[in-house]
C-alpha cells in the first residue's frame, strides 16, 4: 500500500506517533498527503498561492503542536485537519480569532475506546463514498459551501448524506468521554 | 413535566462548520456547542463532510522547500497545553471575548434593572450580553433579520416555552415575542442579531437609538 492510499485508521496511527515520539517520518507522510490538499483548499477559498502556502505551513505546524489533543473516536484525521485549516483561514482572511467551542480532551490516563475509533472511521469512509455517489450538481454545491462560496442563506443542510449515524457515533464517544471526566 | 430542549437548526451548524457565519454568530454557536453535546455531535458530522471534501481535492503544487520550512517552524515549538474546562458560567469561547467570567462584564444599564454589554460587531451583525432581572420582561420586539438568544444563567419563558442554561432560541423577523425572565434568578443571555432590533412599544422605540438594542 502506498502512502497515498492509507486508511483513516492508519492516518490516526501517524498522528499518534507524532504525539508520542515527535516522529518526523510520520509527520512527513501526513504532510505529503494532506499539505497539497490543504493548500488547494485555501486557494479555492480565495487565498493566492503565496498566502495559501504560508497558511498551509502554519496549519501543518499546528497539527504537530496539537497532535496529542487529537481524538480519533470523534473525528477522522481528514476532518480534524479540515477544522484546523478552516479556523486558520478565518483568522488570516477575515482577520479575527475564530471563536471555537470549549475542547473536551481525554485525560492523560484515559484513552478513547478502540471500538469507537473503528466505528467512526468506518462511518467516515461511508460518508466519503456517499459524497462521491451524489449527482454532480449536488456534490459541487456541497464543495462550494465548504470553500466559502455560498452564503449562510444559500446553504441547504438537507444534503441527503448519512449524517445521522455519524452523529450517533460521535455522541456515544462524547458520552464515554464525559463519563471518564467525572 | 416535559423538558423541551432548544438547540440550533442544521443550517446554522453547517454554516459554522463551513466557516461562513458572521463573527457574532460564530461566537454564539461556539458557546452553545460548548454547553450541548448533541449540537457538538451534529456539528462534528458537518465537519466530517468538510474533511471528506478536503481529502477528495486535487492537491496544489507546494513550494520546493515546503516540508523543510514547516519543520523549521516546528523546531522549538512547545506542544499546546491540554485545555482546562472553564470555571464559572461562561464557556471558554465567551470568556475569551469578555476577558473573564460574569464579573468581568462591563454592563451598561438599560433601566428597570436590565443591563447589556456589546461584545463584538461585524458590520450588520452584533453579539451582546443581556441581563434581565428575575421575573421581569424584556421589552417586546421584532427584528429585521435573524436573532439567536442563548441562555447562560437563569431562564426565560416566551410563547414557545421555557429556555434554560444551554438552550438557544433562533428567531427571524416573523417572530414577535415577549420573553420574560423566570422568577428566582436574573437571566443572562448571549444574543447575536444581524441588524438592529425594532421595538414594538413606543417608549422602548424612543430608547432604541441610545441603547443600541
mmCIF file of C-alpha atoms in Angstrom:
data_model
loop_
_atom_site.group_PDB
_atom_site.id
_atom_site.type_symbol
_atom_site.label_atom_id
_atom_site.label_comp_id
_atom_site.label_asym_id
_atom_site.label_seq_id
_atom_site.Cartn_x
_atom_site.Cartn_y
_atom_site.Cartn_z
ATOM 1 C CA UNK A 1 0.000 0.000 0.000
ATOM 2 C CA UNK A 2 1.449 3.386 -0.930
ATOM 3 C CA UNK A 3 1.419 6.462 1.248
ATOM 4 C CA UNK A 4 -1.380 7.893 -0.902
ATOM 5 C CA UNK A 5 -3.795 5.076 -0.087
ATOM 6 C CA UNK A 6 -3.726 4.959 3.689
ATOM 7 C CA UNK A 7 -6.942 4.373 5.560
ATOM 8 C CA UNK A 8 -8.218 6.741 8.228
ATOM 9 C CA UNK A 9 -7.067 4.349 10.950
ATOM 10 C CA UNK A 10 -3.526 4.392 9.546
ATOM 11 C CA UNK A 11 -3.512 8.176 9.436
ATOM 12 C CA UNK A 12 -4.682 8.205 13.046
ATOM 13 C CA UNK A 13 -1.690 5.994 13.915
ATOM 14 C CA UNK A 14 0.659 8.513 12.280
ATOM 15 C CA UNK A 15 -0.834 11.336 14.356
ATOM 16 C CA UNK A 16 -0.419 9.201 17.488
ATOM 17 C CA UNK A 17 3.256 8.609 16.549
ATOM 18 C CA UNK A 18 3.776 12.376 16.186
ATOM 19 C CA UNK A 19 2.175 12.916 19.591
ATOM 20 C CA UNK A 20 4.086 10.117 21.323
ATOM 21 C CA UNK A 21 7.599 10.389 19.913
ATOM 22 C CA UNK A 22 7.649 13.548 17.749
ATOM 23 C CA UNK A 23 8.102 11.151 14.829
ATOM 24 C CA UNK A 24 9.288 13.267 11.864
ATOM 25 C CA UNK A 25 8.921 10.400 9.379
ATOM 26 C CA UNK A 26 5.244 10.039 10.304
ATOM 27 C CA UNK A 27 4.870 13.807 10.006
ATOM 28 C CA UNK A 28 6.455 13.790 6.536
ATOM 29 C CA UNK A 29 3.943 11.127 5.412
ATOM 30 C CA UNK A 30 0.999 13.130 6.735
ATOM 31 C CA UNK A 31 2.482 16.245 5.141
ATOM 32 C CA UNK A 32 2.899 14.649 1.695
ATOM 33 C CA UNK A 33 -0.751 13.594 1.648
ATOM 34 C CA UNK A 34 -2.508 16.490 3.323
ATOM 35 C CA UNK A 35 -0.365 19.610 2.717
ATOM 36 C CA UNK A 36 -1.139 19.841 -1.044
ATOM 37 C CA UNK A 37 -4.842 19.359 -0.276
ATOM 38 C CA UNK A 38 -4.855 22.000 2.459
ATOM 39 C CA UNK A 39 -3.104 24.432 0.103
ATOM 40 C CA UNK A 40 -5.626 23.685 -2.668
ATOM 41 C CA UNK A 41 -8.500 24.161 -0.210
ATOM 42 C CA UNK A 42 -7.111 27.556 0.846
ATOM 43 C CA UNK A 43 -6.668 28.643 -2.781
ATOM 44 C CA UNK A 44 -10.233 27.573 -3.604
ATOM 45 C CA UNK A 45 -11.294 29.679 -0.632
ATOM 46 C CA UNK A 46 -9.751 32.809 -2.142
ATOM 47 C CA UNK A 47 -6.107 32.876 -0.992
ATOM 48 C CA UNK A 48 -3.376 33.456 -3.599
ATOM 49 C CA UNK A 49 -0.631 30.853 -3.928
ATOM 50 C CA UNK A 50 1.845 32.612 -1.622
ATOM 51 C CA UNK A 51 -0.688 33.217 1.162
ATOM 52 C CA UNK A 52 -2.040 29.668 0.802
ATOM 53 C CA UNK A 53 1.494 28.239 1.127
ATOM 54 C CA UNK A 54 2.170 30.361 4.220
ATOM 55 C CA UNK A 55 -1.187 29.474 5.800
ATOM 56 C CA UNK A 56 -0.787 25.763 4.925
ATOM 57 C CA UNK A 57 2.621 25.599 6.656
ATOM 58 C CA UNK A 58 1.003 27.185 9.671
ATOM 59 C CA UNK A 59 -1.823 24.604 9.585
ATOM 60 C CA UNK A 60 0.648 21.702 9.384
ATOM 61 C CA UNK A 61 2.750 23.143 12.226
ATOM 62 C CA UNK A 62 -0.446 23.480 14.302
ATOM 63 C CA UNK A 63 -1.189 19.809 13.567
ATOM 64 C CA UNK A 64 2.232 18.914 15.032
ATOM 65 C CA UNK A 65 1.539 21.065 18.070
ATOM 66 C CA UNK A 66 -1.925 19.674 18.722
ATOM 67 C CA UNK A 67 -1.269 16.031 17.825
ATOM 68 C CA UNK A 68 -1.639 14.948 21.470
ATOM 69 C CA UNK A 69 -5.133 16.512 21.560
ATOM 70 C CA UNK A 70 -6.465 14.622 18.515
ATOM 71 C CA UNK A 71 -9.316 12.249 19.426
ATOM 72 C CA UNK A 72 -9.829 9.514 16.776
ATOM 73 C CA UNK A 73 -13.167 8.494 18.322
ATOM 74 C CA UNK A 74 -14.668 11.878 17.421
ATOM 75 C CA UNK A 75 -13.039 12.849 14.123
ATOM 76 C CA UNK A 76 -11.175 11.266 11.216
ATOM 77 C CA UNK A 77 -7.747 12.789 10.578
ATOM 78 C CA UNK A 78 -9.105 14.479 7.419
ATOM 79 C CA UNK A 79 -11.925 16.025 9.494
ATOM 80 C CA UNK A 80 -9.521 17.226 12.156
ATOM 81 C CA UNK A 81 -7.148 18.797 9.614
ATOM 82 C CA UNK A 82 -10.126 20.409 7.867
ATOM 83 C CA UNK A 83 -11.153 22.147 11.115
ATOM 84 C CA UNK A 84 -7.607 23.436 11.705
ATOM 85 C CA UNK A 85 -7.399 24.722 8.107
ATOM 86 C CA UNK A 86 -10.838 26.350 8.274
ATOM 87 C CA UNK A 87 -10.021 28.136 11.535
ATOM 88 C CA UNK A 88 -6.656 29.427 10.261
ATOM 89 C CA UNK A 89 -8.335 30.542 7.043
ATOM 90 C CA UNK A 90 -10.785 32.664 9.007
ATOM 91 C CA UNK A 91 -8.044 34.026 11.282
ATOM 92 C CA UNK A 92 -5.992 35.081 8.257
ATOM 93 C CA UNK A 93 -8.513 36.034 5.582
ATOM 94 C CA UNK A 94 -11.117 37.623 7.825
ATOM 95 C CA UNK A 95 -8.659 38.857 10.423
ATOM 96 C CA UNK A 96 -10.360 37.784 13.618
ATOM 97 C CA UNK A 97 -9.692 34.963 16.012
ATOM 98 C CA UNK A 98 -12.441 32.472 15.278
ATOM 99 C CA UNK A 99 -14.437 31.503 18.375
ATOM 100 C CA UNK A 100 -14.067 27.749 18.861
ATOM 101 C CA UNK A 101 -16.092 25.517 21.214
ATOM 102 C CA UNK A 102 -14.519 24.559 24.512
ATOM 103 C CA UNK A 103 -12.383 21.483 23.865
ATOM 104 C CA UNK A 104 -13.039 18.171 25.647
ATOM 105 C CA UNK A 105 -9.755 16.249 25.545
ATOM 106 C CA UNK A 106 -9.221 12.832 27.098
ATOM 107 C CA UNK A 107 -7.120 12.991 30.235
ATOM 108 C CA UNK A 108 -3.571 11.574 30.124
ATOM 109 C CA UNK A 109 -4.766 8.331 31.787
ATOM 110 C CA UNK A 110 -7.923 7.778 29.753
ATOM 111 C CA UNK A 111 -7.925 6.832 26.100
ATOM 112 C CA UNK A 112 -10.796 6.534 23.624
ATOM 113 C CA UNK A 113 -12.382 3.108 23.157
ATOM 114 C CA UNK A 114 -10.819 1.314 20.170
ATOM 115 C CA UNK A 115 -14.227 0.044 19.016
ATOM 116 C CA UNK A 116 -15.484 3.665 18.938
ATOM 117 C CA UNK A 117 -12.452 4.660 16.880
ATOM 118 C CA UNK A 118 -13.027 1.888 14.320
ATOM 119 C CA UNK A 119 -16.761 2.566 14.096
ATOM 120 C CA UNK A 120 -16.217 6.269 13.467
ATOM 121 C CA UNK A 121 -13.573 5.638 10.822
ATOM 122 C CA UNK A 122 -15.973 3.246 9.043
ATOM 123 C CA UNK A 123 -18.748 5.855 9.115
ATOM 124 C CA UNK A 124 -16.326 8.438 7.708
ATOM 125 C CA UNK A 125 -15.395 6.117 4.835
ATOM 126 C CA UNK A 126 -19.100 5.586 4.109
ATOM 127 C CA UNK A 127 -19.681 9.346 4.185
ATOM 128 C CA UNK A 128 -16.892 9.946 1.654
ATOM 129 C CA UNK A 129 -18.401 7.260 -0.615
ATOM 130 C CA UNK A 130 -21.852 8.838 -0.255
ATOM 131 C CA UNK A 131 -20.492 12.256 -1.274
ATOM 132 C CA UNK A 132 -18.875 10.709 -4.345
ATOM 133 C CA UNK A 133 -22.163 8.994 -5.235
ATOM 134 C CA UNK A 134 -24.135 12.257 -5.209
ATOM 135 C CA UNK A 135 -25.289 13.749 -8.505
ATOM 136 C CA UNK A 136 -22.543 16.058 -9.821
ATOM 137 C CA UNK A 137 -24.588 19.245 -9.291
ATOM 138 C CA UNK A 138 -25.308 18.476 -5.645
ATOM 139 C CA UNK A 139 -21.721 17.420 -4.956
ATOM 140 C CA UNK A 140 -20.468 20.718 -6.368
ATOM 141 C CA UNK A 141 -22.909 22.641 -4.167
ATOM 142 C CA UNK A 142 -21.531 20.916 -1.079
ATOM 143 C CA UNK A 143 -17.942 21.631 -2.137
ATOM 144 C CA UNK A 144 -18.754 25.281 -2.806
ATOM 145 C CA UNK A 145 -20.389 25.576 0.624
ATOM 146 C CA UNK A 146 -17.178 24.373 2.292
ATOM 147 C CA UNK A 147 -14.941 26.596 0.140
ATOM 148 C CA UNK A 148 -16.991 29.539 1.428
ATOM 149 C CA UNK A 149 -18.548 30.239 -1.976
ATOM 150 C CA UNK A 150 -22.087 30.163 -0.580
ATOM 151 C CA UNK A 151 -23.590 32.478 1.997
ATOM 152 C CA UNK A 152 -25.327 31.058 5.016
ATOM 153 C CA UNK A 153 -28.790 31.541 3.496
ATOM 154 C CA UNK A 154 -27.739 29.627 0.356
ATOM 155 C CA UNK A 155 -26.614 26.611 2.365
ATOM 156 C CA UNK A 156 -29.099 23.742 2.336
ATOM 157 C CA UNK A 157 -28.346 21.486 5.286
ATOM 158 C CA UNK A 158 -30.536 18.762 3.755
ATOM 159 C CA UNK A 159 -27.620 17.124 1.999
ATOM 160 C CA UNK A 160 -29.110 13.642 1.687
ATOM 161 C CA UNK A 161 -25.906 12.343 3.287
ATOM 162 C CA UNK A 162 -25.897 9.706 6.054
ATOM 163 C CA UNK A 163 -25.050 12.156 8.834
ATOM 164 C CA UNK A 164 -27.418 10.646 11.410
ATOM 165 C CA UNK A 165 -25.260 7.569 12.014
ATOM 166 C CA UNK A 166 -22.029 9.543 12.230
ATOM 167 C CA UNK A 167 -23.685 11.878 14.727
ATOM 168 C CA UNK A 168 -24.798 8.901 16.866
ATOM 169 C CA UNK A 169 -21.237 7.521 16.873
ATOM 170 C CA UNK A 170 -19.740 10.817 17.955
ATOM 171 C CA UNK A 171 -22.466 11.248 20.564
ATOM 172 C CA UNK A 172 -21.538 7.863 22.024
ATOM 173 C CA UNK A 173 -17.855 8.831 22.156
ATOM 174 C CA UNK A 174 -18.782 12.111 23.868
ATOM 175 C CA UNK A 175 -20.840 10.238 26.460
ATOM 176 C CA UNK A 176 -17.873 7.974 27.227
ATOM 177 C CA UNK A 177 -15.583 10.977 27.454
ATOM 178 C CA UNK A 178 -17.958 12.782 29.836
ATOM 179 C CA UNK A 179 -18.098 9.613 31.913
ATOM 180 C CA UNK A 180 -14.282 9.418 32.000
ATOM 181 C CA UNK A 181 -14.076 13.072 33.052
ATOM 182 C CA UNK A 182 -16.249 12.633 36.144
ATOM 183 C CA UNK B 1 -43.192 17.767 33.175
ATOM 184 C CA UNK B 2 -41.793 17.607 29.691
ATOM 185 C CA UNK B 3 -38.441 19.239 29.213
ATOM 186 C CA UNK B 4 -38.058 20.986 25.882
ATOM 187 C CA UNK B 5 -34.511 21.169 24.591
ATOM 188 C CA UNK B 6 -33.939 24.091 22.315
ATOM 189 C CA UNK B 7 -30.941 23.693 20.075
ATOM 190 C CA UNK B 8 -29.536 25.017 16.806
ATOM 191 C CA UNK B 9 -31.033 24.195 13.412
ATOM 192 C CA UNK B 10 -28.816 22.250 10.999
ATOM 193 C CA UNK B 11 -28.263 25.096 8.539
ATOM 194 C CA UNK B 12 -26.557 27.203 11.209
ATOM 195 C CA UNK B 13 -24.374 24.282 12.322
ATOM 196 C CA UNK B 14 -23.383 23.602 8.730
ATOM 197 C CA UNK B 15 -22.724 27.315 8.215
ATOM 198 C CA UNK B 16 -20.446 27.250 11.259
ATOM 199 C CA UNK B 17 -18.710 24.071 10.019
ATOM 200 C CA UNK B 18 -18.137 25.697 6.631
ATOM 201 C CA UNK B 19 -16.968 28.933 8.269
ATOM 202 C CA UNK B 20 -19.419 31.275 6.541
ATOM 203 C CA UNK B 21 -21.246 32.829 9.501
ATOM 204 C CA UNK B 22 -20.521 36.391 10.679
ATOM 205 C CA UNK B 23 -18.254 36.535 13.738
ATOM 206 C CA UNK B 24 -21.038 37.320 16.272
ATOM 207 C CA UNK B 25 -22.927 34.204 15.125
ATOM 208 C CA UNK B 26 -19.731 32.117 15.308
ATOM 209 C CA UNK B 27 -19.428 33.211 18.932
ATOM 210 C CA UNK B 28 -22.967 32.141 19.855
ATOM 211 C CA UNK B 29 -22.653 28.794 18.015
ATOM 212 C CA UNK B 30 -19.267 28.017 19.653
ATOM 213 C CA UNK B 31 -20.702 28.893 23.076
ATOM 214 C CA UNK B 32 -23.842 26.804 22.546
ATOM 215 C CA UNK B 33 -21.818 23.811 21.301
ATOM 216 C CA UNK B 34 -19.660 24.087 24.445
ATOM 217 C CA UNK B 35 -22.839 23.515 26.501
ATOM 218 C CA UNK B 36 -24.707 20.992 24.347
ATOM 219 C CA UNK B 37 -23.224 17.628 23.342
ATOM 220 C CA UNK B 38 -25.984 16.912 20.853
ATOM 221 C CA UNK B 39 -25.132 20.077 18.912
ATOM 222 C CA UNK B 40 -21.439 19.158 19.266
ATOM 223 C CA UNK B 41 -22.057 15.748 17.681
ATOM 224 C CA UNK B 42 -24.164 17.212 14.859
ATOM 225 C CA UNK B 43 -21.507 19.845 14.201
ATOM 226 C CA UNK B 44 -18.842 17.105 14.064
ATOM 227 C CA UNK B 45 -20.956 15.388 11.374
ATOM 228 C CA UNK B 46 -20.939 18.530 9.221
ATOM 229 C CA UNK B 47 -17.210 18.926 9.820
ATOM 230 C CA UNK B 48 -16.731 15.339 8.627
ATOM 231 C CA UNK B 49 -18.298 16.452 5.328
ATOM 232 C CA UNK B 50 -15.666 19.220 5.172
ATOM 233 C CA UNK B 51 -12.956 16.638 5.858
ATOM 234 C CA UNK B 52 -14.229 14.432 3.039
ATOM 235 C CA UNK B 53 -14.282 17.413 0.649
ATOM 236 C CA UNK B 54 -10.696 18.247 1.668
ATOM 237 C CA UNK B 55 -9.496 14.671 1.282
ATOM 238 C CA UNK B 56 -11.057 14.413 -2.173
ATOM 239 C CA UNK B 57 -9.302 17.509 -3.579
ATOM 240 C CA UNK B 58 -6.596 17.509 -6.186
ATOM 241 C CA UNK B 59 -3.550 18.794 -4.360
ATOM 242 C CA UNK B 60 -1.928 22.119 -5.206
ATOM 243 C CA UNK B 61 1.772 22.336 -6.049
ATOM 244 C CA UNK B 62 3.807 23.120 -2.954
ATOM 245 C CA UNK B 63 6.863 25.365 -2.668
ATOM 246 C CA UNK B 64 10.110 23.399 -3.245
ATOM 247 C CA UNK B 65 11.233 23.682 0.379
ATOM 248 C CA UNK B 66 7.712 23.410 1.848
ATOM 249 C CA UNK B 67 8.339 20.499 4.225
ATOM 250 C CA UNK B 68 11.714 21.888 5.371
ATOM 251 C CA UNK B 69 10.154 25.305 6.083
ATOM 252 C CA UNK B 70 7.365 23.666 8.066
ATOM 253 C CA UNK B 71 9.833 21.547 10.071
ATOM 254 C CA UNK B 72 11.807 24.732 10.775
ATOM 255 C CA UNK B 73 8.611 26.339 12.119
ATOM 256 C CA UNK B 74 8.029 23.350 14.335
ATOM 257 C CA UNK B 75 11.554 23.290 15.775
ATOM 258 C CA UNK B 76 11.436 24.771 19.225
ATOM 259 C CA UNK B 77 7.626 24.843 19.415
ATOM 260 C CA UNK B 78 6.132 23.512 22.642
ATOM 261 C CA UNK B 79 3.041 21.294 22.329
ATOM 262 C CA UNK B 80 -0.155 23.185 23.042
ATOM 263 C CA UNK B 81 -1.183 22.680 26.666
ATOM 264 C CA UNK B 82 -4.182 20.448 27.368
ATOM 265 C CA UNK B 83 -7.140 22.843 27.671
ATOM 266 C CA UNK B 84 -8.800 23.051 31.060
ATOM 267 C CA UNK B 85 -12.583 23.087 31.372
ATOM 268 C CA UNK B 86 -13.784 26.634 32.009
ATOM 269 C CA UNK B 87 -14.731 27.695 35.504
ATOM 270 C CA UNK B 88 -17.691 29.968 36.076
ATOM 271 C CA UNK B 89 -20.810 30.317 33.978
ATOM 272 C CA UNK B 90 -19.255 31.438 30.669
ATOM 273 C CA UNK B 91 -17.769 28.703 28.435
ATOM 274 C CA UNK B 92 -14.229 29.324 27.107
ATOM 275 C CA UNK B 93 -15.084 30.984 23.746
ATOM 276 C CA UNK B 94 -17.216 33.566 25.537
ATOM 277 C CA UNK B 95 -14.640 34.124 28.292
ATOM 278 C CA UNK B 96 -12.051 34.875 25.577
ATOM 279 C CA UNK B 97 -14.218 37.689 24.177
ATOM 280 C CA UNK B 98 -15.373 39.058 27.545
ATOM 281 C CA UNK B 99 -11.901 38.783 29.089
ATOM 282 C CA UNK B 100 -13.221 36.752 32.033
ATOM 283 C CA UNK B 101 -16.417 35.423 33.534
ATOM 284 C CA UNK B 102 -19.650 37.133 34.626
ATOM 285 C CA UNK B 103 -17.817 39.519 36.973
ATOM 286 C CA UNK B 104 -15.645 40.852 34.103
ATOM 287 C CA UNK B 105 -18.611 42.066 32.005
ATOM 288 C CA UNK B 106 -18.779 45.825 31.512
ATOM 289 C CA UNK B 107 -22.535 46.246 31.781
ATOM 290 C CA UNK B 108 -24.468 49.327 30.690
ATOM 291 C CA UNK B 109 -27.810 49.947 32.319
ATOM 292 C CA UNK B 110 -30.954 49.791 30.193
ATOM 293 C CA UNK B 111 -33.203 50.930 33.074
ATOM 294 C CA UNK B 112 -35.506 48.851 35.298
ATOM 295 C CA UNK B 113 -32.518 46.737 36.340
ATOM 296 C CA UNK B 114 -31.905 45.393 32.846
ATOM 297 C CA UNK B 115 -28.340 45.622 31.550
ATOM 298 C CA UNK B 116 -26.445 44.866 28.395
ATOM 299 C CA UNK B 117 -22.879 44.715 27.142
ATOM 300 C CA UNK B 118 -21.849 44.850 23.483
ATOM 301 C CA UNK B 119 -19.209 42.222 22.711
ATOM 302 C CA UNK B 120 -18.427 42.357 19.018
ATOM 303 C CA UNK B 121 -19.829 43.642 15.786
ATOM 304 C CA UNK B 122 -19.250 42.638 12.196
ATOM 305 C CA UNK B 123 -20.991 45.223 10.023
ATOM 306 C CA UNK B 124 -24.659 44.290 10.314
ATOM 307 C CA UNK B 125 -24.228 41.545 12.903
ATOM 308 C CA UNK B 126 -23.712 42.147 16.616
ATOM 309 C CA UNK B 127 -23.178 39.985 19.693
ATOM 310 C CA UNK B 128 -24.078 41.219 23.143
ATOM 311 C CA UNK B 129 -24.887 40.025 26.623
ATOM 312 C CA UNK B 130 -28.249 40.900 28.130
ATOM 313 C CA UNK B 131 -29.279 40.647 31.767
ATOM 314 C CA UNK B 132 -32.984 40.613 32.606
ATOM 315 C CA UNK B 133 -33.814 40.795 36.336
ATOM 316 C CA UNK B 134 -35.714 37.782 37.707
ATOM 317 C CA UNK B 135 -39.414 37.962 36.863
ATOM 318 C CA UNK B 136 -39.076 40.923 34.518
ATOM 319 C CA UNK B 137 -39.995 41.126 30.856
ATOM 320 C CA UNK B 138 -37.657 42.051 28.067
ATOM 321 C CA UNK B 139 -39.302 44.824 26.024
ATOM 322 C CA UNK B 140 -41.488 43.328 23.275
ATOM 323 C CA UNK B 141 -39.682 43.487 19.979
ATOM 324 C CA UNK B 142 -39.490 42.144 16.493
ATOM 325 C CA UNK B 143 -36.389 42.207 14.341
ATOM 326 C CA UNK B 144 -35.373 42.741 10.777
ATOM 327 C CA UNK B 145 -33.083 39.753 10.445
ATOM 328 C CA UNK B 146 -32.168 36.697 12.422
ATOM 329 C CA UNK B 147 -31.678 36.684 16.157
ATOM 330 C CA UNK B 148 -30.066 33.922 18.243
ATOM 331 C CA UNK B 149 -30.566 34.001 22.008
ATOM 332 C CA UNK B 150 -28.525 31.600 24.157
ATOM 333 C CA UNK B 151 -29.296 31.324 27.884
ATOM 334 C CA UNK B 152 -26.233 31.257 30.164
ATOM 335 C CA UNK B 153 -27.819 31.800 33.555
ATOM 336 C CA UNK B 154 -31.374 31.702 34.895
ATOM 337 C CA UNK B 155 -34.166 31.077 32.403
ATOM 338 C CA UNK B 156 -36.740 32.896 30.351
ATOM 339 C CA UNK B 157 -40.167 31.985 29.088
ATOM 340 C CA UNK B 158 -41.858 33.104 25.919
ATOM 341 C CA UNK B 159 -44.685 31.936 23.669
ATOM 342 C CA UNK B 160 -42.668 28.808 22.750
ATOM 343 C CA UNK B 161 -41.825 27.592 26.248
ATOM 344 C CA UNK B 162 -39.053 27.822 28.832
ATOM 345 C CA UNK B 163 -35.422 28.350 27.863
ATOM 346 C CA UNK B 164 -32.804 27.386 30.471
ATOM 347 C CA UNK B 165 -28.977 27.347 30.503
ATOM 348 C CA UNK B 166 -27.613 25.999 27.232
ATOM 349 C CA UNK B 167 -30.921 26.429 25.366
ATOM 350 C CA UNK B 168 -30.937 28.579 22.280
ATOM 351 C CA UNK B 169 -33.775 30.335 20.530
ATOM 352 C CA UNK B 170 -33.447 31.220 16.875
ATOM 353 C CA UNK B 171 -35.994 33.764 15.694
ATOM 354 C CA UNK B 172 -36.488 35.517 12.381
ATOM 355 C CA UNK B 173 -38.399 38.684 11.542
ATOM 356 C CA UNK B 174 -41.681 36.772 11.628
ATOM 357 C CA UNK B 175 -41.424 36.153 15.363
ATOM 358 C CA UNK B 176 -42.892 38.841 17.582
ATOM 359 C CA UNK B 177 -42.040 37.661 21.053
ATOM 360 C CA UNK B 178 -42.085 38.817 24.659
ATOM 361 C CA UNK B 179 -39.500 36.936 26.714
ATOM 362 C CA UNK B 180 -39.975 37.095 30.497
ATOM 363 C CA UNK B 181 -37.214 36.089 32.918
ATOM 364 C CA UNK B 182 -38.331 33.288 35.232
ATOM 365 C CA UNK B 183 -38.599 34.237 38.915
ATOM 366 C CA UNK B 184 -35.786 33.393 41.343
ATOM 367 C CA UNK B 185 -32.662 34.275 39.378
ATOM 368 C CA UNK B 186 -31.591 37.013 36.983
ATOM 369 C CA UNK B 187 -31.394 35.766 33.412
ATOM 370 C CA UNK B 188 -28.208 36.320 31.391
ATOM 371 C CA UNK B 189 -28.320 35.665 27.656
ATOM 372 C CA UNK B 190 -25.816 35.865 24.825
ATOM 373 C CA UNK B 191 -27.556 37.318 21.799
ATOM 374 C CA UNK B 192 -26.483 37.687 18.174
ATOM 375 C CA UNK B 193 -28.537 39.750 15.759
ATOM 376 C CA UNK B 194 -27.922 40.562 12.143
ATOM 377 C CA UNK B 195 -29.401 44.032 12.368
ATOM 378 C CA UNK B 196 -30.692 46.433 14.940
ATOM 379 C CA UNK B 197 -33.861 45.270 16.658
ATOM 380 C CA UNK B 198 -37.103 47.026 16.023
ATOM 381 C CA UNK B 199 -39.193 47.527 19.143
ATOM 382 C CA UNK B 200 -42.978 47.483 19.064
ATOM 383 C CA UNK B 201 -43.653 49.510 22.227
ATOM 384 C CA UNK B 202 -43.463 53.311 21.960
ATOM 385 C CA UNK B 203 -41.090 54.018 24.839
ATOM 386 C CA UNK B 204 -38.513 51.360 24.014
ATOM 387 C CA UNK B 205 -38.602 52.529 20.387
ATOM 388 C CA UNK B 206 -37.527 56.011 21.501
ATOM 389 C CA UNK B 207 -34.816 54.486 23.678
ATOM 390 C CA UNK B 208 -33.527 52.214 20.920
ATOM 391 C CA UNK B 209 -31.001 54.581 19.289
ATOM 392 C CA UNK B 210 -29.455 55.362 22.661
ATOM 393 C CA UNK B 211 -29.085 51.857 23.934
ATOM 394 C CA UNK B 212 -28.168 50.210 20.660
ATOM 395 C CA UNK B 213 -30.569 47.320 21.191
#
